[in-house]
Tab-separated table of C-alpha atoms in Angstrom:
chain	number	residue	atom	x	y	z
A	1	MET	CA	46.926	0.821	-80.275
A	2	SER	CA	45.971	3.760	-81.846
A	3	ALA	CA	45.514	7.737	-81.286
A	4	LEU	CA	42.048	6.702	-81.548
A	5	GLU	CA	40.853	5.089	-78.412
A	6	ARG	CA	38.063	3.082	-79.699
A	7	MET	CA	40.675	1.088	-81.782
A	8	CYS	CA	42.938	-1.691	-81.478
A	9	PHE	CA	45.883	-2.733	-83.928
A	10	LEU	CA	46.437	-6.161	-83.680
A	11	VAL	CA	49.534	-7.756	-85.448
A	12	THR	CA	49.266	-11.363	-84.493
A	13	GLY	CA	51.298	-14.766	-85.446
A	14	ASP	CA	54.769	-15.056	-85.713
A	15	THR	CA	53.945	-16.362	-89.565
A	16	ARG	CA	51.822	-13.808	-90.324
A	17	LEU	CA	54.434	-11.309	-89.451
A	18	ASN	CA	56.279	-12.350	-91.919
A	19	ASP	CA	53.917	-11.748	-94.792
A	20	ASN	CA	53.897	-8.378	-93.575
A	21	SER	CA	49.643	-8.886	-92.319
A	22	ILE	CA	47.758	-6.361	-89.806
A	23	GLU	CA	44.514	-6.804	-88.512
A	24	MET	CA	42.360	-3.901	-85.980
A	25	TYR	CA	40.077	-4.747	-83.533
A	26	ASP	CA	37.958	-2.288	-82.406
A	27	PRO	CA	37.311	-3.538	-78.306
A	28	LYS	CA	34.257	-0.955	-77.498
A	29	GLN	CA	32.143	-2.210	-80.016
A	30	LYS	CA	33.599	-5.560	-79.784
A	31	ARG	CA	33.910	-6.487	-83.764
A	32	THR	CA	36.766	-6.468	-86.408
A	33	PHE	CA	37.375	-3.060	-87.766
A	34	LEU	CA	40.028	-4.188	-90.517
A	35	LYS	CA	40.306	-7.806	-91.777
A	36	ARG	CA	43.544	-9.227	-91.195
A	37	THR	CA	45.300	-7.881	-94.552
A	38	LYS	CA	48.742	-7.937	-96.200
A	39	THR	CA	50.976	-4.502	-96.658
A	40	GLN	CA	53.780	-4.095	-98.442
A	41	ASP	CA	54.886	-0.986	-96.482
A	42	LEU	CA	54.949	-1.900	-92.876
A	43	ALA	CA	57.412	-4.427	-91.271
A	44	LEU	CA	57.623	-5.990	-87.364
A	45	THR	CA	60.249	-3.242	-86.838
A	46	ASP	CA	57.564	-0.510	-87.303
A	47	PHE	CA	55.571	-1.555	-84.421
A	48	HIS	CA	57.038	0.194	-81.353
A	49	ILE	CA	55.375	2.627	-78.582
A	50	GLY	CA	55.038	6.020	-80.052
A	51	ALA	CA	55.769	4.928	-83.472
A	52	ALA	CA	53.218	6.650	-86.253
A	53	VAL	CA	51.913	3.741	-88.612
A	54	ASN	CA	49.860	4.612	-91.817
A	55	VAL	CA	47.374	2.216	-92.425
A	56	TYR	CA	44.730	2.458	-95.601
A	57	ALA	CA	45.310	6.199	-95.118
A	58	ARG	CA	44.646	6.464	-91.777
A	59	GLN	CA	47.402	7.492	-89.392
A	60	LEU	CA	47.433	5.741	-86.442
A	61	THR	CA	50.032	6.160	-82.998
A	62	ILE	CA	51.378	3.053	-81.004
A	63	VAL	CA	50.239	4.149	-77.556
A	64	ASP	CA	51.209	0.632	-76.286
A	65	TYR	CA	51.254	-3.109	-76.212
A	66	GLY	CA	48.327	-4.799	-76.461
A	67	ASP	CA	48.751	-7.810	-73.819
A	68	GLU	CA	51.827	-8.353	-71.794
A	69	PHE	CA	52.669	-11.429	-74.143
A	70	THR	CA	52.886	-8.685	-76.905
A	71	ARG	CA	55.031	-6.595	-74.889
A	72	GLY	CA	57.740	-9.407	-73.995
A	73	LYS	CA	58.020	-10.819	-77.440
A	74	LEU	CA	58.959	-7.351	-79.024
A	75	ALA	CA	60.741	-6.502	-75.973
A	76	GLN	CA	63.140	-9.384	-76.440
A	77	THR	CA	63.316	-9.238	-80.203
A	78	LEU	CA	64.219	-5.547	-80.787
A	79	GLU	CA	66.716	-3.595	-78.594
A	80	SER	CA	67.089	0.440	-78.598
A	81	ALA	CA	70.712	2.070	-78.956
A	82	LEU	CA	72.018	5.659	-79.388
A	83	VAL	CA	74.749	5.889	-82.078
A	84	ILE	CA	76.149	9.525	-82.322
A	85	ILE	CA	77.933	10.803	-85.158
A	86	LYS	CA	80.634	13.235	-84.119
A	87	PRO	CA	81.795	16.478	-85.745
A	88	ASP	CA	84.914	14.814	-86.785
A	89	ALA	CA	83.155	12.118	-89.084
A	90	ILE	CA	80.232	14.260	-89.894
A	91	ASP	CA	80.711	14.468	-93.663
A	92	GLN	CA	80.793	10.427	-93.413
A	93	ALA	CA	77.255	10.393	-91.816
A	94	GLY	CA	75.876	9.205	-94.887
A	95	GLU	CA	77.858	6.528	-95.536
A	96	ILE	CA	78.081	5.551	-91.682
A	97	ILE	CA	74.386	5.322	-91.782
A	98	ASP	CA	74.404	3.102	-94.654
A	99	ILE	CA	76.510	0.418	-93.733
A	100	LEU	CA	74.623	0.249	-90.488
A	101	ILE	CA	71.322	-0.346	-92.258
A	102	SER	CA	72.802	-2.001	-95.447
A	103	ASN	CA	75.630	-4.413	-94.002
A	104	HIS	CA	74.148	-4.468	-90.429
A	105	ASN	CA	70.825	-4.399	-90.735
A	106	TYR	CA	69.791	-1.805	-87.788
A	107	THR	CA	66.787	0.022	-88.247
A	108	ILE	CA	66.678	4.188	-87.729
A	109	ARG	CA	63.906	5.180	-85.659
A	110	ASN	CA	64.323	8.606	-85.080
A	111	LEU	CA	67.303	10.524	-86.373
A	112	ARG	CA	68.663	14.403	-85.966
A	113	MET	CA	71.076	16.859	-86.593
A	114	LEU	CA	72.232	18.900	-83.459
A	115	SER	CA	74.945	20.854	-82.096
A	116	ILE	CA	75.837	19.512	-78.950
A	117	SER	CA	76.939	21.630	-75.641
A	118	ARG	CA	79.313	20.646	-73.011
A	119	LYS	CA	76.411	19.864	-70.322
A	120	LEU	CA	74.391	17.894	-72.537
A	121	ALA	CA	77.991	15.778	-73.333
A	122	GLU	CA	78.857	15.160	-70.288
A	123	GLU	CA	74.808	13.993	-69.373
A	124	LEU	CA	75.497	11.644	-72.194
A	125	CYS	CA	79.017	10.328	-71.016
A	126	MET	CA	78.353	10.181	-67.356
A	127	VAL	CA	76.884	7.378	-67.495
A	128	THR	CA	79.092	4.933	-68.776
A	129	PHE	CA	82.791	7.425	-68.304
A	130	GLY	CA	81.765	9.004	-65.704
A	131	GLY	CA	84.488	9.188	-63.061
A	132	LYS	CA	87.670	7.773	-65.894
A	133	PRO	CA	90.326	9.742	-66.263
A	134	TYR	CA	89.566	10.059	-70.253
A	135	PHE	CA	86.079	11.839	-69.279
A	136	ASN	CA	86.883	15.055	-70.362
A	137	ASP	CA	88.437	13.837	-73.803
A	138	ILE	CA	85.355	12.115	-74.605
A	139	VAL	CA	83.155	14.918	-73.571
A	140	SER	CA	85.423	17.190	-75.320
A	141	SER	CA	85.032	14.846	-78.883
A	142	LEU	CA	80.899	15.491	-78.779
A	143	THR	CA	81.538	19.473	-78.942
A	144	GLY	CA	82.469	21.638	-81.440
A	145	GLY	CA	80.517	21.104	-84.505
A	146	SER	CA	77.000	19.638	-85.807
A	147	SER	CA	76.304	15.795	-84.989
A	148	ILE	CA	73.586	13.364	-85.827
A	149	ALA	CA	72.041	11.266	-83.124
A	150	LEU	CA	70.322	7.609	-83.985
A	151	GLU	CA	68.116	6.061	-82.133
A	152	VAL	CA	68.782	2.661	-83.871
A	153	THR	CA	67.478	-0.866	-83.371
A	154	LYS	CA	68.124	-4.671	-83.626
A	155	PRO	CA	68.375	-7.381	-81.760
A	156	ASN	CA	71.010	-7.877	-79.612
A	157	ALA	CA	71.822	-3.752	-80.688
A	158	HIS	CA	74.425	-3.455	-77.892
A	159	THR	CA	76.731	-6.727	-78.548
A	160	HIS	CA	76.793	-6.003	-82.172
A	161	LEU	CA	77.384	-2.409	-81.990
A	162	THR	CA	80.065	-2.832	-79.463
A	163	THR	CA	81.869	-5.021	-82.050
A	164	ILE	CA	81.314	-3.058	-85.312
A	165	THR	CA	82.067	0.716	-83.755
A	166	GLY	CA	85.416	-1.148	-82.150
A	167	PRO	CA	87.920	0.433	-79.733
A	168	ALA	CA	87.256	3.470	-78.147
A	169	ILE	CA	90.658	4.712	-79.541
A	170	VAL	CA	91.337	5.201	-82.757
A	171	ALA	CA	95.006	4.060	-83.235
A	172	ASP	CA	93.906	1.074	-81.583
A	173	ALA	CA	90.725	0.752	-83.530
A	174	ARG	CA	92.976	0.519	-86.544
A	175	ALA	CA	95.432	-1.813	-85.058
A	176	GLN	CA	93.293	-3.847	-83.360
A	177	ALA	CA	89.655	-3.746	-86.116
A	178	ALA	CA	90.736	-2.368	-89.121
A	179	GLN	CA	87.215	-2.832	-90.523
A	180	SER	CA	85.434	-0.990	-87.589
A	181	LEU	CA	83.801	1.788	-87.917
A	182	ARG	CA	86.421	3.858	-85.823
A	183	ALA	CA	89.187	2.474	-87.570
A	184	ARG	CA	87.665	3.595	-90.691
A	185	PHE	CA	85.908	7.304	-89.772
A	186	GLY	CA	87.931	8.368	-86.868
A	187	HIS	CA	90.345	10.905	-86.689
A	188	ALA	CA	92.510	10.353	-83.849
A	189	GLY	CA	92.344	9.809	-80.180
A	190	TYR	CA	88.778	9.725	-78.560
A	191	LYS	CA	87.443	11.726	-81.978
A	192	ASN	CA	86.714	8.242	-82.928
A	193	GLY	CA	83.417	9.214	-85.227
A	194	LEU	CA	81.121	7.637	-82.982
A	195	HIS	CA	79.826	7.788	-79.546
A	196	ILE	CA	77.511	4.672	-78.850
A	197	SER	CA	75.513	3.866	-75.973
A	198	SER	CA	77.212	0.672	-73.938
A	199	SER	CA	73.996	-1.109	-72.582
A	200	ALA	CA	70.147	-0.845	-72.966
A	201	SER	CA	69.780	1.226	-69.534
A	202	SER	CA	72.703	3.546	-70.403
A	203	ALA	CA	70.275	3.841	-74.166
A	204	LYS	CA	67.128	4.474	-71.889
A	205	VAL	CA	68.746	7.874	-70.605
A	206	GLU	CA	70.897	8.451	-73.044
A	207	LEU	CA	68.138	8.397	-75.521
A	208	SER	CA	65.920	10.795	-73.780
A	209	ALA	CA	68.271	13.234	-73.417
A	210	VAL	CA	69.395	14.104	-76.917
A	211	PHE	CA	65.370	13.137	-77.798
A	212	ASN	CA	63.070	14.072	-74.980
A	213	HIS	CA	64.008	16.706	-72.111
A	214	SER	CA	67.099	17.909	-73.380
A	215	ALA	CA	66.101	17.753	-77.115
A	216	ALA	CA	64.385	21.453	-77.068
A	217	THR	CA	67.541	23.174	-75.492
A	218	ALA	CA	69.748	21.977	-77.951
A	219	ALA	CA	71.035	24.208	-80.710
A	220	ARG	CA	69.369	23.648	-83.950
A	221	THR	CA	72.150	23.611	-86.995
A	222	ALA	CA	70.124	24.742	-89.663
A	223	VAL	CA	71.233	27.936	-91.503
A	224	PHE	CA	68.050	29.329	-92.743
A	225	LYS	CA	69.454	30.964	-95.505
A	226	ASN	CA	70.495	30.452	-99.093
A	227	SER	CA	69.708	26.641	-98.397
A	228	THR	CA	66.818	24.213	-99.713
A	229	LEU	CA	64.776	21.386	-98.422
A	230	ALA	CA	65.290	17.544	-99.412
A	231	LEU	CA	62.767	15.035	-97.848
A	232	VAL	CA	63.684	11.321	-98.001
A	233	ARG	CA	60.471	9.992	-98.911
A	234	PRO	CA	58.587	7.439	-95.932
A	235	HIS	CA	58.824	4.745	-99.129
A	236	ALA	CA	62.715	5.310	-99.287
A	237	VAL	CA	63.224	5.307	-95.530
A	238	TYR	CA	61.203	2.014	-95.228
A	239	ALA	CA	63.446	0.627	-98.361
A	240	GLY	CA	66.617	1.188	-96.172
A	241	LEU	CA	67.670	4.323	-98.909
A	242	THR	CA	68.281	7.067	-95.746
A	243	GLY	CA	71.882	6.555	-95.398
A	244	LYS	CA	72.488	6.414	-99.797
A	245	ILE	CA	70.362	9.615	-100.214
A	246	MET	CA	72.230	11.279	-97.621
A	247	ALA	CA	76.099	10.207	-99.558
A	248	SER	CA	74.676	11.044	-102.526
A	249	ILE	CA	73.744	14.669	-101.906
A	250	VAL	CA	77.212	15.459	-100.211
A	251	GLN	CA	78.862	13.414	-102.909
A	252	ASN	CA	77.471	15.931	-105.034
A	253	GLY	CA	79.278	18.873	-103.568
A	254	PHE	CA	76.147	19.783	-101.335
A	255	ARG	CA	76.356	20.081	-97.484
A	256	ILE	CA	73.464	18.693	-95.431
A	257	SER	CA	73.424	21.443	-92.651
A	258	ASP	CA	70.454	19.813	-90.445
A	259	ALA	CA	68.325	17.160	-90.283
A	260	GLN	CA	65.588	15.107	-88.251
A	261	SER	CA	63.056	12.141	-88.643
A	262	PHE	CA	58.900	13.475	-88.874
A	263	SER	CA	55.774	11.282	-89.101
A	264	LEU	CA	53.653	13.708	-90.585
A	265	ASP	CA	49.672	13.568	-90.150
A	266	ARG	CA	47.414	14.320	-93.064
A	267	VAL	CA	46.696	18.037	-92.153
A	268	ASN	CA	50.546	18.893	-91.898
A	269	ALA	CA	51.272	16.969	-95.203
A	270	GLU	CA	48.264	19.012	-96.905
A	271	GLU	CA	49.266	22.002	-95.471
A	272	PHE	CA	53.301	21.207	-96.800
A	273	LEU	CA	51.999	20.233	-100.103
A	274	GLU	CA	49.028	22.869	-100.965
A	275	VAL	CA	51.203	24.442	-103.386
A	276	TYR	CA	50.806	21.702	-105.719
A	277	LYS	CA	46.957	20.820	-105.180
A	278	THR	CA	45.439	22.478	-108.220
A	279	VAL	CA	48.791	21.895	-110.557
A	280	VAL	CA	49.583	18.302	-109.971
A	281	PRO	CA	46.869	15.282	-110.707
A	282	GLU	CA	48.541	12.804	-108.278
A	283	TYR	CA	48.410	15.096	-105.395
A	284	GLN	CA	46.102	13.214	-103.374
A	285	LYS	CA	48.266	10.537	-103.839
A	286	ILE	CA	51.034	12.193	-102.910
A	287	VAL	CA	49.774	13.364	-99.831
A	288	ASP	CA	49.162	9.702	-98.448
A	289	GLN	CA	52.689	8.720	-99.340
A	290	LEU	CA	54.400	11.782	-97.474
A	291	MET	CA	52.159	10.244	-94.231
A	292	SER	CA	52.554	6.579	-94.716
A	293	GLY	CA	55.524	6.477	-92.360
A	294	PRO	CA	58.660	8.284	-91.018
A	295	LEU	CA	60.805	10.585	-93.345
A	296	VAL	CA	63.600	12.427	-92.921
A	297	ALA	CA	64.177	16.251	-93.481
A	298	LEU	CA	67.075	17.648	-95.093
A	299	GLU	CA	68.229	20.973	-94.761
A	300	VAL	CA	70.597	21.123	-98.276
A	301	SER	CA	72.934	24.111	-98.004
A	302	GLY	CA	76.315	25.297	-99.958
A	303	GLY	CA	76.577	22.973	-103.736
A	304	PRO	CA	78.367	24.696	-107.040
A	305	ASP	CA	75.912	27.623	-107.190
A	306	LYS	CA	74.855	28.760	-103.540
A	307	GLU	CA	72.881	31.983	-104.729
A	308	HIS	CA	70.914	29.407	-106.943
A	309	ILE	CA	70.689	26.385	-104.433
A	310	VAL	CA	66.914	25.644	-104.689
A	311	SER	CA	68.079	25.172	-108.805
A	312	SER	CA	71.298	23.479	-109.128
A	313	PHE	CA	69.750	21.046	-106.095
A	314	ARG	CA	66.988	20.436	-108.222
A	315	GLU	CA	69.163	19.195	-111.395
A	316	ILE	CA	70.761	16.704	-108.816
A	317	VAL	CA	67.580	15.285	-107.252
A	318	GLY	CA	66.305	15.211	-110.992
A	319	PRO	CA	62.962	14.960	-113.121
A	320	THR	CA	59.806	13.988	-110.720
A	321	ASP	CA	59.168	10.647	-112.961
A	322	PRO	CA	61.866	8.596	-111.923
A	323	GLU	CA	62.019	6.477	-115.750
A	324	LEU	CA	62.217	9.876	-117.768
A	325	ALA	CA	65.019	10.936	-115.277
A	326	ARG	CA	66.728	7.505	-115.527
A	327	LYS	CA	66.665	8.571	-119.443
A	328	LEU	CA	67.836	12.173	-119.338
A	329	ARG	CA	69.662	12.527	-115.813
A	330	PRO	CA	70.848	8.540	-114.929
A	331	LYS	CA	72.758	9.876	-112.202
A	332	SER	CA	70.021	11.937	-110.646
A	333	LEU	CA	68.495	10.579	-106.925
A	334	ARG	CA	65.087	9.907	-108.623
A	335	ALA	CA	66.558	7.931	-111.364
A	336	LEU	CA	69.216	6.019	-108.661
A	337	TYR	CA	66.071	5.435	-105.908
A	338	GLY	CA	62.788	6.803	-107.204
A	339	VAL	CA	60.348	3.823	-107.930
A	340	ASN	CA	57.263	5.684	-109.785
A	341	LYS	CA	55.889	9.447	-109.719
A	342	ILE	CA	54.721	8.848	-106.641
A	343	LYS	CA	57.083	7.279	-104.769
A	344	ASN	CA	60.215	9.264	-106.270
A	345	ALA	CA	62.325	8.917	-103.519
A	346	VAL	CA	63.397	12.500	-102.510
A	347	HIS	CA	61.323	15.558	-102.866
A	348	CYS	CA	62.845	19.071	-103.492
A	349	THR	CA	61.741	22.687	-103.610
A	350	ASP	CA	60.830	23.521	-106.944
A	351	LEU	CA	60.711	27.361	-106.534
A	352	GLU	CA	63.836	29.422	-105.589
A	353	ASP	CA	61.819	31.589	-103.228
A	354	ASP	CA	60.369	28.844	-101.394
A	355	GLY	CA	63.725	27.073	-100.285
A	356	VAL	CA	64.383	28.728	-96.774
A	357	LEU	CA	60.590	28.822	-96.303
A	358	GLU	CA	60.125	25.254	-96.749
A	359	VAL	CA	63.260	24.511	-94.419
A	360	GLN	CA	61.567	26.661	-91.900
A	361	PHE	CA	57.887	24.557	-92.072
A	362	PHE	CA	60.135	21.249	-90.736
A	363	PHE	CA	62.991	22.894	-89.014
A	364	ARG	CA	60.808	25.390	-86.936
A	365	ILE	CA	57.360	24.996	-87.251
A	366	MET	CA	57.330	21.191	-87.552
A	367	ALA	CA	60.404	20.451	-84.897
A	368	ASN	CA	58.536	22.142	-82.218
A	369	VAL	CA	55.223	19.871	-82.592
A	370	VAL	CA	57.081	16.553	-82.240
């Protein structure tokens, strides 16, 4: 369903789902609005309640399933789980996210960096660990620094997550499951790098706490000083490159001081890109790409030249055209992950004076809209 009440967004037939075909039907007028058409940038995992998807420059919000058959099929197909990358593993967040996506086929439905208060940590842990003698140790492992919360989806997500994360105590994880995420990224004891929801029922409570009712009160981690903005463009998110790009930024000596996933409508995208309207010939295509699906906004700080963070970070992002980037700066982000001038993987702030302004657009203005 779309936010335009007269439209019904239909995805039908298992065979057709495999070729990413879609069709739109107007139930009020009782006519087909869009004949069945193949799309390159949409997959079955993109269709869930609350998702914003872009079809031929028209943004649609999915508000419900079209019928009970569809509800049952999709509910059986995908399971949502919460993964929190704890403060002790925050520097390896990009690598962990990439492992979840590339090695284990998880889809990241929602992402945000936050500083977890003790109250929120207790709320997250109460469902599974309430009354346990180690409850306080687990709560403490979630506080004291920045964390990244992820809503991930996959069939039987919790069963699989339990296996790949390993035992809760790091020493046990290293002894019993040496390749598990906690064995690889945990520090010691219950500072094990990762918190996961234990079941679909606990995930519902914990995801709501992190992304809904408690989200507004969670401390924002953005510094809004000597920082710049990076956007992982929707095509790169769709291609599963979010973790790789985040890891590359950190490997180049920068720090990701805030992060959140967003879906922009045309008004927001045009407002953000307004400075390029009269100077970039591809402006309209860039707007269309930015609103074509979820993006991940990153506040980037630190780096080799903190006083000139915008220009120093722009160096590692590379030229706008990935083909040129591959010739001039083959190790730059756009050279590594870009496709063309429109789908060049990463937006970064161009002008030194605009770094904090662009960060504020997402982490003060847009963060209060979603």
